[in-house]
Short mmCIF file of C-alpha atoms in Angstrom, two decimals:
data_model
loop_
_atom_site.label_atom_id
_atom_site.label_comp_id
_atom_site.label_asym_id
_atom_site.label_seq_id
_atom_site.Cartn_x
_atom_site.Cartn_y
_atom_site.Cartn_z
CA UNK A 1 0.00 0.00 0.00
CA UNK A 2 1.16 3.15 -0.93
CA UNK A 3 0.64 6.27 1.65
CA UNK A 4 0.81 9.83 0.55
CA UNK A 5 1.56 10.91 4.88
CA UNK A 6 4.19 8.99 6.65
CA UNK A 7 1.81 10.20 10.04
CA UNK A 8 -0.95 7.80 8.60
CA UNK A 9 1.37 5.19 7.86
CA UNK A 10 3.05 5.15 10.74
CA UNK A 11 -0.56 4.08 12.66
CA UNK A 12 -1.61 1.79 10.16
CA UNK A 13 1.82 -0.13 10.30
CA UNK A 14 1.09 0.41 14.00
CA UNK A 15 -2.48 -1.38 14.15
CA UNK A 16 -1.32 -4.00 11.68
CA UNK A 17 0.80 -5.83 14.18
CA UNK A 18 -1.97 -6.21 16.41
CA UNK A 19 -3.12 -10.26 16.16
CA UNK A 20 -5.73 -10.79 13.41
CA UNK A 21 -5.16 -7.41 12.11
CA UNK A 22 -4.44 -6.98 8.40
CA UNK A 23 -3.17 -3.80 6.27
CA UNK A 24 -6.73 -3.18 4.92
CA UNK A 25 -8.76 -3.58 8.20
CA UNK A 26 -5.68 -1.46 10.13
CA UNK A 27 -6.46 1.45 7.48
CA UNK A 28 -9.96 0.91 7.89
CA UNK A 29 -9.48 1.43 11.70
CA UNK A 30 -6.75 4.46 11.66
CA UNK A 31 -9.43 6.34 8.99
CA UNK A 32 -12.43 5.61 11.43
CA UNK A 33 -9.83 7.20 14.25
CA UNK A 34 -9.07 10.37 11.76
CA UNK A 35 -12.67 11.55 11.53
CA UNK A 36 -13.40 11.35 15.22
CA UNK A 37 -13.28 14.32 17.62
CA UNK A 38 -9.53 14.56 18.59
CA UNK A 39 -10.22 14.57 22.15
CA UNK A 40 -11.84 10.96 21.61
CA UNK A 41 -8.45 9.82 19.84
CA UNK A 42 -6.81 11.07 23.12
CA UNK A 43 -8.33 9.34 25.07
CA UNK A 44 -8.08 5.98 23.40
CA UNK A 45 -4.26 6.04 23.04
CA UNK A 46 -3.84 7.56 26.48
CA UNK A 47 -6.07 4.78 28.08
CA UNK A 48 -3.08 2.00 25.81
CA UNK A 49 -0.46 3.92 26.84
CA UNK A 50 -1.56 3.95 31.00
CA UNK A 51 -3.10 0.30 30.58
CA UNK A 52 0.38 -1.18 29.91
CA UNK A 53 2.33 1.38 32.01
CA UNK A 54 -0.05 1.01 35.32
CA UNK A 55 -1.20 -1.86 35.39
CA UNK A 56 0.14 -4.20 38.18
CA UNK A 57 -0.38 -7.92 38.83
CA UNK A 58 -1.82 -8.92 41.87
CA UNK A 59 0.90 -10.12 44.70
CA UNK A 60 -1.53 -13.21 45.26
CA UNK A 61 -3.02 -14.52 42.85
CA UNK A 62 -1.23 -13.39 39.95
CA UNK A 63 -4.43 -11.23 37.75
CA UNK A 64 -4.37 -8.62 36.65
CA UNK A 65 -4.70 -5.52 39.25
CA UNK A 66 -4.85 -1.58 39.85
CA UNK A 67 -3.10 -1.92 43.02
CA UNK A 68 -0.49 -4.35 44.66
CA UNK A 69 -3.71 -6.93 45.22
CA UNK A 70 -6.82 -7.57 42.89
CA UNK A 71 -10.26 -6.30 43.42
CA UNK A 72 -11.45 -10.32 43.84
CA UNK A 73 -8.62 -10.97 46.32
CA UNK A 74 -9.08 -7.96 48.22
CA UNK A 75 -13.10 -8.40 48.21
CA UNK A 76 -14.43 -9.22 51.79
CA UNK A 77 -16.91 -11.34 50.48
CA UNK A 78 -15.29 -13.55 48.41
CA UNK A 79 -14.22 -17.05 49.98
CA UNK A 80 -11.25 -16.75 50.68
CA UNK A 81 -10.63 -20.47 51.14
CA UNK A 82 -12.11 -21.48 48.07
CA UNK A 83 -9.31 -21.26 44.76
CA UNK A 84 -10.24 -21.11 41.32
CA UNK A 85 -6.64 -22.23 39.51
CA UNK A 86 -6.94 -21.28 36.13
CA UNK A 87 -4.68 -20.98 32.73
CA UNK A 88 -4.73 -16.68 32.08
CA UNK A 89 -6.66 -13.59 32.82
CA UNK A 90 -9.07 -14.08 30.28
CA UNK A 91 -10.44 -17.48 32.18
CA UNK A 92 -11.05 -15.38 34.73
CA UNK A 93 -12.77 -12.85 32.95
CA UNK A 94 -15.12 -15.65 31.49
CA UNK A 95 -15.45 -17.43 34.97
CA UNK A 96 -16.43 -13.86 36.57
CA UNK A 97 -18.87 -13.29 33.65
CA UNK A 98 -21.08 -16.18 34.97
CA UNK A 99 -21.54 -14.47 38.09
CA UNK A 100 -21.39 -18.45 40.00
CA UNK A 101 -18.06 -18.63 41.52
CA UNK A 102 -17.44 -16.75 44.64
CA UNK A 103 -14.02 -17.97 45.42
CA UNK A 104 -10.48 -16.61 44.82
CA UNK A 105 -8.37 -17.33 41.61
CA UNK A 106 -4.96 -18.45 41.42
CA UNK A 107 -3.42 -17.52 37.19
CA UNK A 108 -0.85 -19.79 36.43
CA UNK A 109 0.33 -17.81 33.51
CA UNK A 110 0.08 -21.17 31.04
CA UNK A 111 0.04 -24.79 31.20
CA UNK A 112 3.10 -26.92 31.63
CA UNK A 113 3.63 -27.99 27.72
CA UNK A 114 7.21 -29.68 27.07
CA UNK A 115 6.36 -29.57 23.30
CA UNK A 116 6.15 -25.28 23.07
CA UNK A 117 9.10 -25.19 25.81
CA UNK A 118 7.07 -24.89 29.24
CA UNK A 119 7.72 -26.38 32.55
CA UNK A 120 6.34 -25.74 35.96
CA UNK A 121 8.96 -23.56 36.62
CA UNK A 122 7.84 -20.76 34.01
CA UNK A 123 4.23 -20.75 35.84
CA UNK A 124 2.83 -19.48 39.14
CA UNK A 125 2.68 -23.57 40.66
CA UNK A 126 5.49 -23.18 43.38
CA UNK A 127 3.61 -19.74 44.75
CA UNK A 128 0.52 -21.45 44.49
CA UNK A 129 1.79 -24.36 46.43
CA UNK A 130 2.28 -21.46 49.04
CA UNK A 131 -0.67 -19.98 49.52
CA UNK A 132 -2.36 -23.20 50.15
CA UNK A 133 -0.76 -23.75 53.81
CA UNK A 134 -0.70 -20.14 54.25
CA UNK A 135 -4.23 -19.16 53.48
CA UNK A 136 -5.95 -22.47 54.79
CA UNK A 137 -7.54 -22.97 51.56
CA UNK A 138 -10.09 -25.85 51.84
CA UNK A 139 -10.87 -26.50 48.16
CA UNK A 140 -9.13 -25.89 44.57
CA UNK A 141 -11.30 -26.12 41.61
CA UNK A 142 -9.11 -26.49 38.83
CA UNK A 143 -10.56 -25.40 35.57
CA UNK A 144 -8.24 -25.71 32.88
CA UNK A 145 -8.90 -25.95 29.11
CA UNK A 146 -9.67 -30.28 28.60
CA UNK A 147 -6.74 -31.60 26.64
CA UNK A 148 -3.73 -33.14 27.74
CA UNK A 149 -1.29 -30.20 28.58
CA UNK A 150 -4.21 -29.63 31.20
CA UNK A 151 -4.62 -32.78 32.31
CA UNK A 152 -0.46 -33.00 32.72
CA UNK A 153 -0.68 -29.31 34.58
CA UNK A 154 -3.35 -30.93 37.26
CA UNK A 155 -1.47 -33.86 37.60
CA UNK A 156 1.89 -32.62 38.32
CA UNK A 157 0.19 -30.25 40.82
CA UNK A 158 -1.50 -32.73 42.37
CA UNK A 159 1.18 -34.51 43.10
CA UNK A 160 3.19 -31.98 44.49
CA UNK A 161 -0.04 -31.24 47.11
CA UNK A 162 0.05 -35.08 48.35
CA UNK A 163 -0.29 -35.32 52.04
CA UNK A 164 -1.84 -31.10 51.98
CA UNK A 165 -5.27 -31.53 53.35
CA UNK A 166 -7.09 -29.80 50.41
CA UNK A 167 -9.69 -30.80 48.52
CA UNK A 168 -8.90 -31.26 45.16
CA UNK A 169 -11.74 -31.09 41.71
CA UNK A 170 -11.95 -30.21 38.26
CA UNK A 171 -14.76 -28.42 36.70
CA UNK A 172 -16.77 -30.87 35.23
CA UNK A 173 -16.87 -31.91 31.52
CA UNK A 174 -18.94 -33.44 29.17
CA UNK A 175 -21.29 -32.32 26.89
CA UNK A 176 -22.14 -28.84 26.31
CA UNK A 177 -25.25 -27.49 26.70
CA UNK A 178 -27.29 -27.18 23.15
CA UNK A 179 -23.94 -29.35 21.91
CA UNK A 180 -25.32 -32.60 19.71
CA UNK A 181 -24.04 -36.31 20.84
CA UNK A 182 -23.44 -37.12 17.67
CA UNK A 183 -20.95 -34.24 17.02
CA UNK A 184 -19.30 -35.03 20.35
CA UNK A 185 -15.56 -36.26 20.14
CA UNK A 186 -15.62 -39.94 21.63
CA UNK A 187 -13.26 -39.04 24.53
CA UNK A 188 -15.93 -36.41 25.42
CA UNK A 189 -18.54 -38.77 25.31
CA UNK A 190 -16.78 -41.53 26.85
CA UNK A 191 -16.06 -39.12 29.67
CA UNK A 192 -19.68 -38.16 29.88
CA UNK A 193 -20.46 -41.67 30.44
CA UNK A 194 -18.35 -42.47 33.16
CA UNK A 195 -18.82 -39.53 35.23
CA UNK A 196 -22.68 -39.73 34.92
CA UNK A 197 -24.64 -37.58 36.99
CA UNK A 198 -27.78 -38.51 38.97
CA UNK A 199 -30.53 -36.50 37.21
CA UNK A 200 -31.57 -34.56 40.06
CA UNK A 201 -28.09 -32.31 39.89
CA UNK A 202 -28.54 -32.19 36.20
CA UNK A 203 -31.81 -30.61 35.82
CA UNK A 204 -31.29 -27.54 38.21
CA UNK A 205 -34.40 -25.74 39.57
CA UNK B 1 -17.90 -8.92 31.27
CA UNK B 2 -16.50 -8.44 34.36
CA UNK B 3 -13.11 -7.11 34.56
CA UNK B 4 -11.08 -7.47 38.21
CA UNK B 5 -8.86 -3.99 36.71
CA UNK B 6 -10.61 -0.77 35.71
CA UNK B 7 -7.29 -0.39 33.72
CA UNK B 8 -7.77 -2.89 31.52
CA UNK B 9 -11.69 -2.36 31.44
CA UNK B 10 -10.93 1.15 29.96
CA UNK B 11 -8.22 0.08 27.59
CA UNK B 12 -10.98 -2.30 26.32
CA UNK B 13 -13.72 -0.47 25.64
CA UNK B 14 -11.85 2.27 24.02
CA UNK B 15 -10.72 -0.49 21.57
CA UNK B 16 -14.88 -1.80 21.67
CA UNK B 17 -15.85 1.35 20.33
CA UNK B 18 -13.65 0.56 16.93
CA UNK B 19 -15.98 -0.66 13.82
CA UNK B 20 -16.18 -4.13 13.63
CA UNK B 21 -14.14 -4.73 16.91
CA UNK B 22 -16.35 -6.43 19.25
CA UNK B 23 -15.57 -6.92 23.59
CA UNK B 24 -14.09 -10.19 22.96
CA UNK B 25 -11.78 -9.14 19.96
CA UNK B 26 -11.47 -5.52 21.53
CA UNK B 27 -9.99 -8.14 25.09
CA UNK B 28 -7.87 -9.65 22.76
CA UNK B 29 -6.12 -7.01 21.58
CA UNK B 30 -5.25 -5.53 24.87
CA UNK B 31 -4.07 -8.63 26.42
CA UNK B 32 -1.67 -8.82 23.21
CA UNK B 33 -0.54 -5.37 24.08
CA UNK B 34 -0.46 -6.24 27.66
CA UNK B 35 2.11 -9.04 27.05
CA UNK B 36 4.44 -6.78 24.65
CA UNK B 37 7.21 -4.55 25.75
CA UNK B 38 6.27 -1.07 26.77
CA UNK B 39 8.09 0.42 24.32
CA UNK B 40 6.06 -1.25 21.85
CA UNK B 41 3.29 -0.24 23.28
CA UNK B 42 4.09 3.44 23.64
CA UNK B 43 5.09 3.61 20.00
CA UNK B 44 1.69 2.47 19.30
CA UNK B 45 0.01 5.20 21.31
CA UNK B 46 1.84 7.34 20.34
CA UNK B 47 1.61 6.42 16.54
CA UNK B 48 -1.95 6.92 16.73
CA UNK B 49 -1.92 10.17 19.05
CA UNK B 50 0.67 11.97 16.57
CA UNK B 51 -1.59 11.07 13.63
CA UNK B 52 -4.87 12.86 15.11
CA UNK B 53 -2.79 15.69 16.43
CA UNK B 54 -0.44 16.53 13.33
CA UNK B 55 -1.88 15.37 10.21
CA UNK B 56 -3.34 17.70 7.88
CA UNK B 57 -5.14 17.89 4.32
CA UNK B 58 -3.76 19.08 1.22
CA UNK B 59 -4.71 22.34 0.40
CA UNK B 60 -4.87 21.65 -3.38
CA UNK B 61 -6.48 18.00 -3.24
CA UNK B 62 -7.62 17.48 0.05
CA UNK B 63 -5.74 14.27 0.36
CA UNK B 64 -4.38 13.51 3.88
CA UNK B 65 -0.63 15.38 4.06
CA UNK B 66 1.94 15.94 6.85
CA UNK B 67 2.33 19.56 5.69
CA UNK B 68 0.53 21.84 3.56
CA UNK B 69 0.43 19.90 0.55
CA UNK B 70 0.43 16.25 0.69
CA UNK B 71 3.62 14.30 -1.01
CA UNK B 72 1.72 13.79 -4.09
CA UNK B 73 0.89 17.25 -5.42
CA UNK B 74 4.37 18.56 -4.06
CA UNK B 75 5.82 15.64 -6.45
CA UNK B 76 6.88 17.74 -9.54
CA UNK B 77 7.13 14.24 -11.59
CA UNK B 78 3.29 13.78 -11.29
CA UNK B 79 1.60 15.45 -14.40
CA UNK B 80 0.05 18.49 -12.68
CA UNK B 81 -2.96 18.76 -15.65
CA UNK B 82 -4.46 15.14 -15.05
CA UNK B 83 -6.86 15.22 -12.20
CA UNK B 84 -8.29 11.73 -10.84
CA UNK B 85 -11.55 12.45 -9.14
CA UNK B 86 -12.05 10.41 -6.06
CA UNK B 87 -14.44 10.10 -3.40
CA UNK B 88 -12.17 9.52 -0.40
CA UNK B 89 -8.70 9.19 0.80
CA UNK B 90 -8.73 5.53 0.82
CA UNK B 91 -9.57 5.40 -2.76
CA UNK B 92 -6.29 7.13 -3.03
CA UNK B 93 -4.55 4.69 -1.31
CA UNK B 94 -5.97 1.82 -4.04
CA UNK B 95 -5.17 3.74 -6.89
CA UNK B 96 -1.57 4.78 -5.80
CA UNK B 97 -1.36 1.22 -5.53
CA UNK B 98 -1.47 0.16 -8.76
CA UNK B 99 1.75 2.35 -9.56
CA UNK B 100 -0.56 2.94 -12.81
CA UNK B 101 -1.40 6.70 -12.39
CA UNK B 102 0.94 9.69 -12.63
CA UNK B 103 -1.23 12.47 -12.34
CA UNK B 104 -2.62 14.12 -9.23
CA UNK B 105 -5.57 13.77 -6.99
CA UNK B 106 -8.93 15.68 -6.06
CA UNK B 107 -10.44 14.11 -3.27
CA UNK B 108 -14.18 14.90 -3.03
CA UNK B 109 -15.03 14.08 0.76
CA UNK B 110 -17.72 12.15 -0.40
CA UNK B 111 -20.53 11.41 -2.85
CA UNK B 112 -23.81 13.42 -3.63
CA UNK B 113 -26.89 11.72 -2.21
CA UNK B 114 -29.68 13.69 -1.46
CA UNK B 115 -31.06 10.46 0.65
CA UNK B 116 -28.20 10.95 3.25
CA UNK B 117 -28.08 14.62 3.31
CA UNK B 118 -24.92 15.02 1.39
CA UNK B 119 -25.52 17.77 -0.95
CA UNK B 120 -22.90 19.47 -3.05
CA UNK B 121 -22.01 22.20 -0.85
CA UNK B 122 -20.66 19.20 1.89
CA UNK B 123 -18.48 18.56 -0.49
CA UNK B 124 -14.85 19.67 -2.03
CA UNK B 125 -16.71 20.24 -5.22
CA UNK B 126 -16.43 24.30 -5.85
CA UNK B 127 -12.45 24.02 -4.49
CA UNK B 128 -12.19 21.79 -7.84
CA UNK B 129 -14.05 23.81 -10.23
CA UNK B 130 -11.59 26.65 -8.66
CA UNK B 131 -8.69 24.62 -9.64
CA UNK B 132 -9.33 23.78 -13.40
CA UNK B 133 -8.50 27.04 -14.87
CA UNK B 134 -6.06 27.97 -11.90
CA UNK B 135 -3.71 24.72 -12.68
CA UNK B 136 -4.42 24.53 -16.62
CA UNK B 137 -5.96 21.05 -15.88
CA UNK B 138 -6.87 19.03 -19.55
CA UNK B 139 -8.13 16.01 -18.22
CA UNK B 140 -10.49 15.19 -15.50
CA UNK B 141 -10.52 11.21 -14.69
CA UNK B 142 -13.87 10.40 -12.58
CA UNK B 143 -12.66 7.30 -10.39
CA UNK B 144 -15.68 7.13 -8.31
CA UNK B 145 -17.75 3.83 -7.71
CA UNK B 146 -20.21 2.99 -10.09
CA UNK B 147 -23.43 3.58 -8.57
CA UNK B 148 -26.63 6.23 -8.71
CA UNK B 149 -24.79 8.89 -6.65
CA UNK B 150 -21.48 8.15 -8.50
CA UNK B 151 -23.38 9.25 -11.25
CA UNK B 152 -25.06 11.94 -10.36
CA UNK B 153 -21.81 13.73 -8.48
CA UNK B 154 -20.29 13.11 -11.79
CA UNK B 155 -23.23 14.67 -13.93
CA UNK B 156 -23.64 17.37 -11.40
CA UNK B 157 -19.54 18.51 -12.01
CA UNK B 158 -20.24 17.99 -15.65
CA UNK B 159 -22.66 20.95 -15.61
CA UNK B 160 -20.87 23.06 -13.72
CA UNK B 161 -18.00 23.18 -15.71
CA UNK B 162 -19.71 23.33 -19.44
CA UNK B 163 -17.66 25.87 -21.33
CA UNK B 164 -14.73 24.97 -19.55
CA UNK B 165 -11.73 23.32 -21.85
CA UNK B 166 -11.12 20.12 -20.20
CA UNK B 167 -11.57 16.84 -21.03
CA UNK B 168 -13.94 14.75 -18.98
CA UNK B 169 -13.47 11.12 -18.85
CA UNK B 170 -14.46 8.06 -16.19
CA UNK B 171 -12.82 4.90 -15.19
CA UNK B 172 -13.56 2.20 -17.60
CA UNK B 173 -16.98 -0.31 -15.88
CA UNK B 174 -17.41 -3.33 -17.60
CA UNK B 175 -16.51 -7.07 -16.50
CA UNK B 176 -13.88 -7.22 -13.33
CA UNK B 177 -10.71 -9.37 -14.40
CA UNK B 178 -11.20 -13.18 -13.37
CA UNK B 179 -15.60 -12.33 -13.17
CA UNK B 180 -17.80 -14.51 -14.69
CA UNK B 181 -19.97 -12.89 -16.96
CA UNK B 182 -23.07 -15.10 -15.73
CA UNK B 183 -23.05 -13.26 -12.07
CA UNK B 184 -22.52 -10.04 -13.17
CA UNK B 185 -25.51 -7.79 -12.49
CA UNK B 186 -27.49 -6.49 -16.22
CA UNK B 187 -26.31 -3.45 -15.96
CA UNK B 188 -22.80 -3.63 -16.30
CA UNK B 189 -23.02 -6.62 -18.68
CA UNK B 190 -25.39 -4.08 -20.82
CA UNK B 191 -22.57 -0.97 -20.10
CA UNK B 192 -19.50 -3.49 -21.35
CA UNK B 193 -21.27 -4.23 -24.80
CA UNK B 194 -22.53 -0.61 -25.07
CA UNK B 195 -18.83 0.40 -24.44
CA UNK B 196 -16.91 -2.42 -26.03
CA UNK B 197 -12.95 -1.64 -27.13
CA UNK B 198 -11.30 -2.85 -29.88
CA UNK B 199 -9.31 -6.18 -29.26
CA UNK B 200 -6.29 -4.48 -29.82
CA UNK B 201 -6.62 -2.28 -26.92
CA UNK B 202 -8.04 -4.83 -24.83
CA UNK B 203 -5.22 -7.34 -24.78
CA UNK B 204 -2.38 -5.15 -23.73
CA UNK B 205 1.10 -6.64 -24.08
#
């Protein structure tokens, strides 16, 4: 593409290095920014620009924060005993959209994955082994994405927590809800099977 | 969705408000920023802040410019008689991409159409009539897209500048390269046999 303003190219090479953000759609975006009210322009790059200088991760549980601790770890009414371990922020953001939990959450930053390079060492596990002792958690709910980098991550963690009196789950799979059986991968369905439910927690009231 | 950092909430829906960029893509893109190095970040900001605070429009053409007059018209290898019409800056962008074109531009703002309230008088359309005599211009390309109020803006000009001595021509319509002529719509299969070219200009070697 050729630019007549080296300003305007400058942004659109910019927005184009964003993920899932070609040339075309980055112009499209940078012209849509040109014809708004220059105070509005402001205040989207200045609200970038303090996002990534600001923004802190929380000393505990390792999402992302205003201050030294997270609004969820530093709200009185969550339960405090209760952790939520889960791959990134945006689990949490999709686990706080349901409005069910009312625990804490613990990010781990990943999964352990030999094949892309990472161990439990790159991740949040040893502070996470931690705070268990130290905040007399009572339950972790584990709810990692179903494959077997997850799977490994629970394990491994598990392990390292034998003889810790905690109570250990998973969030439970199977099939989702409006998903069709016959579209179901057989290790989803065989899962389904095995962990059947009793009917009367299925169908909630 | 609930965020646990008004930071991040902000830097989100500032991206949200982008066409086409919904929460989840708008989340996305700030946790992509979140994970890069500041200084990537800043120059991003900053990119776009420096482009709504210091870019300008040409003078002559109305094209976007980092001074007075944008690189093109201050190009004294561009033919300074042939004018290319063109609805907006973007259509600039297209054009100058073909490496094809040598004159310089007139960029309209827009199209007439009474139905959207875009009269004449919204547009750059007495600045060109101004120009014509001023810059000797000869030859007046319409490259506007081929609709009703393509049409009429291009009729409406027309009038306006009977008597003057310039030649008035359009972008050639008929049958997009690689179309098949049993989608395209009746009218421009009717315009391409209307306006058929000799073979000998139609193959070009």
């Amino acid at each position: 593409m050729e630019f007549s303003s080296s300003l305007l190219e400058n942004a659109v090479s910019e927005f184009a290095k964003l993920p899932g953000i070609g040339k075309k759609t980055a112009l499209r975006l940078v012209l849509h920014l040109l014809k708004q009210d220059p105070g509005n322009v402001a205040a989207f790059g200045e609200a970038v620009l303090k996002m990534r200088r600001e923004i802190k991760f929380c000393e505990r549980c390792y999402n992302v924060a205003d201050a030294t601790t997270c609004a969820i770890c530093a709200n009185p009414l969550r339960k405090q005993e209760l952790i939520c371990v889960v791959e990134n922020i945006r689990d949490v953001i999709a686990i706080e959209s349901t409005q069910q939990f009312s625990g804490i959450y613990h990010v781990l930053g990943g999964i352990i994955s030999p094949l892309d390079g990472i161990g439990p060492d790159q991740l949040t596990i040893e502070p996470l082994i931690q705070r268990i002792p130290k905040e007399k958690t009572e339950e972790l709910i584990f709810a990692l994405n179903p494959n077997i980098q997850g799977d490994t991550t629970i394990y491994y963690i598990q392990k390292k927590l034998q003889g810790t009196p905690v109570k250990i789950t998973t969030i439970a799979r199977g099939i989702a809800f409006g998903g069709e059986l016959e579209y179901a991968d057989e290790m989803t369905l065989a899962r389904s099977i095995t962990n059947r439910l009793p009917v009367e927690k299925y169908v909630q009231h």
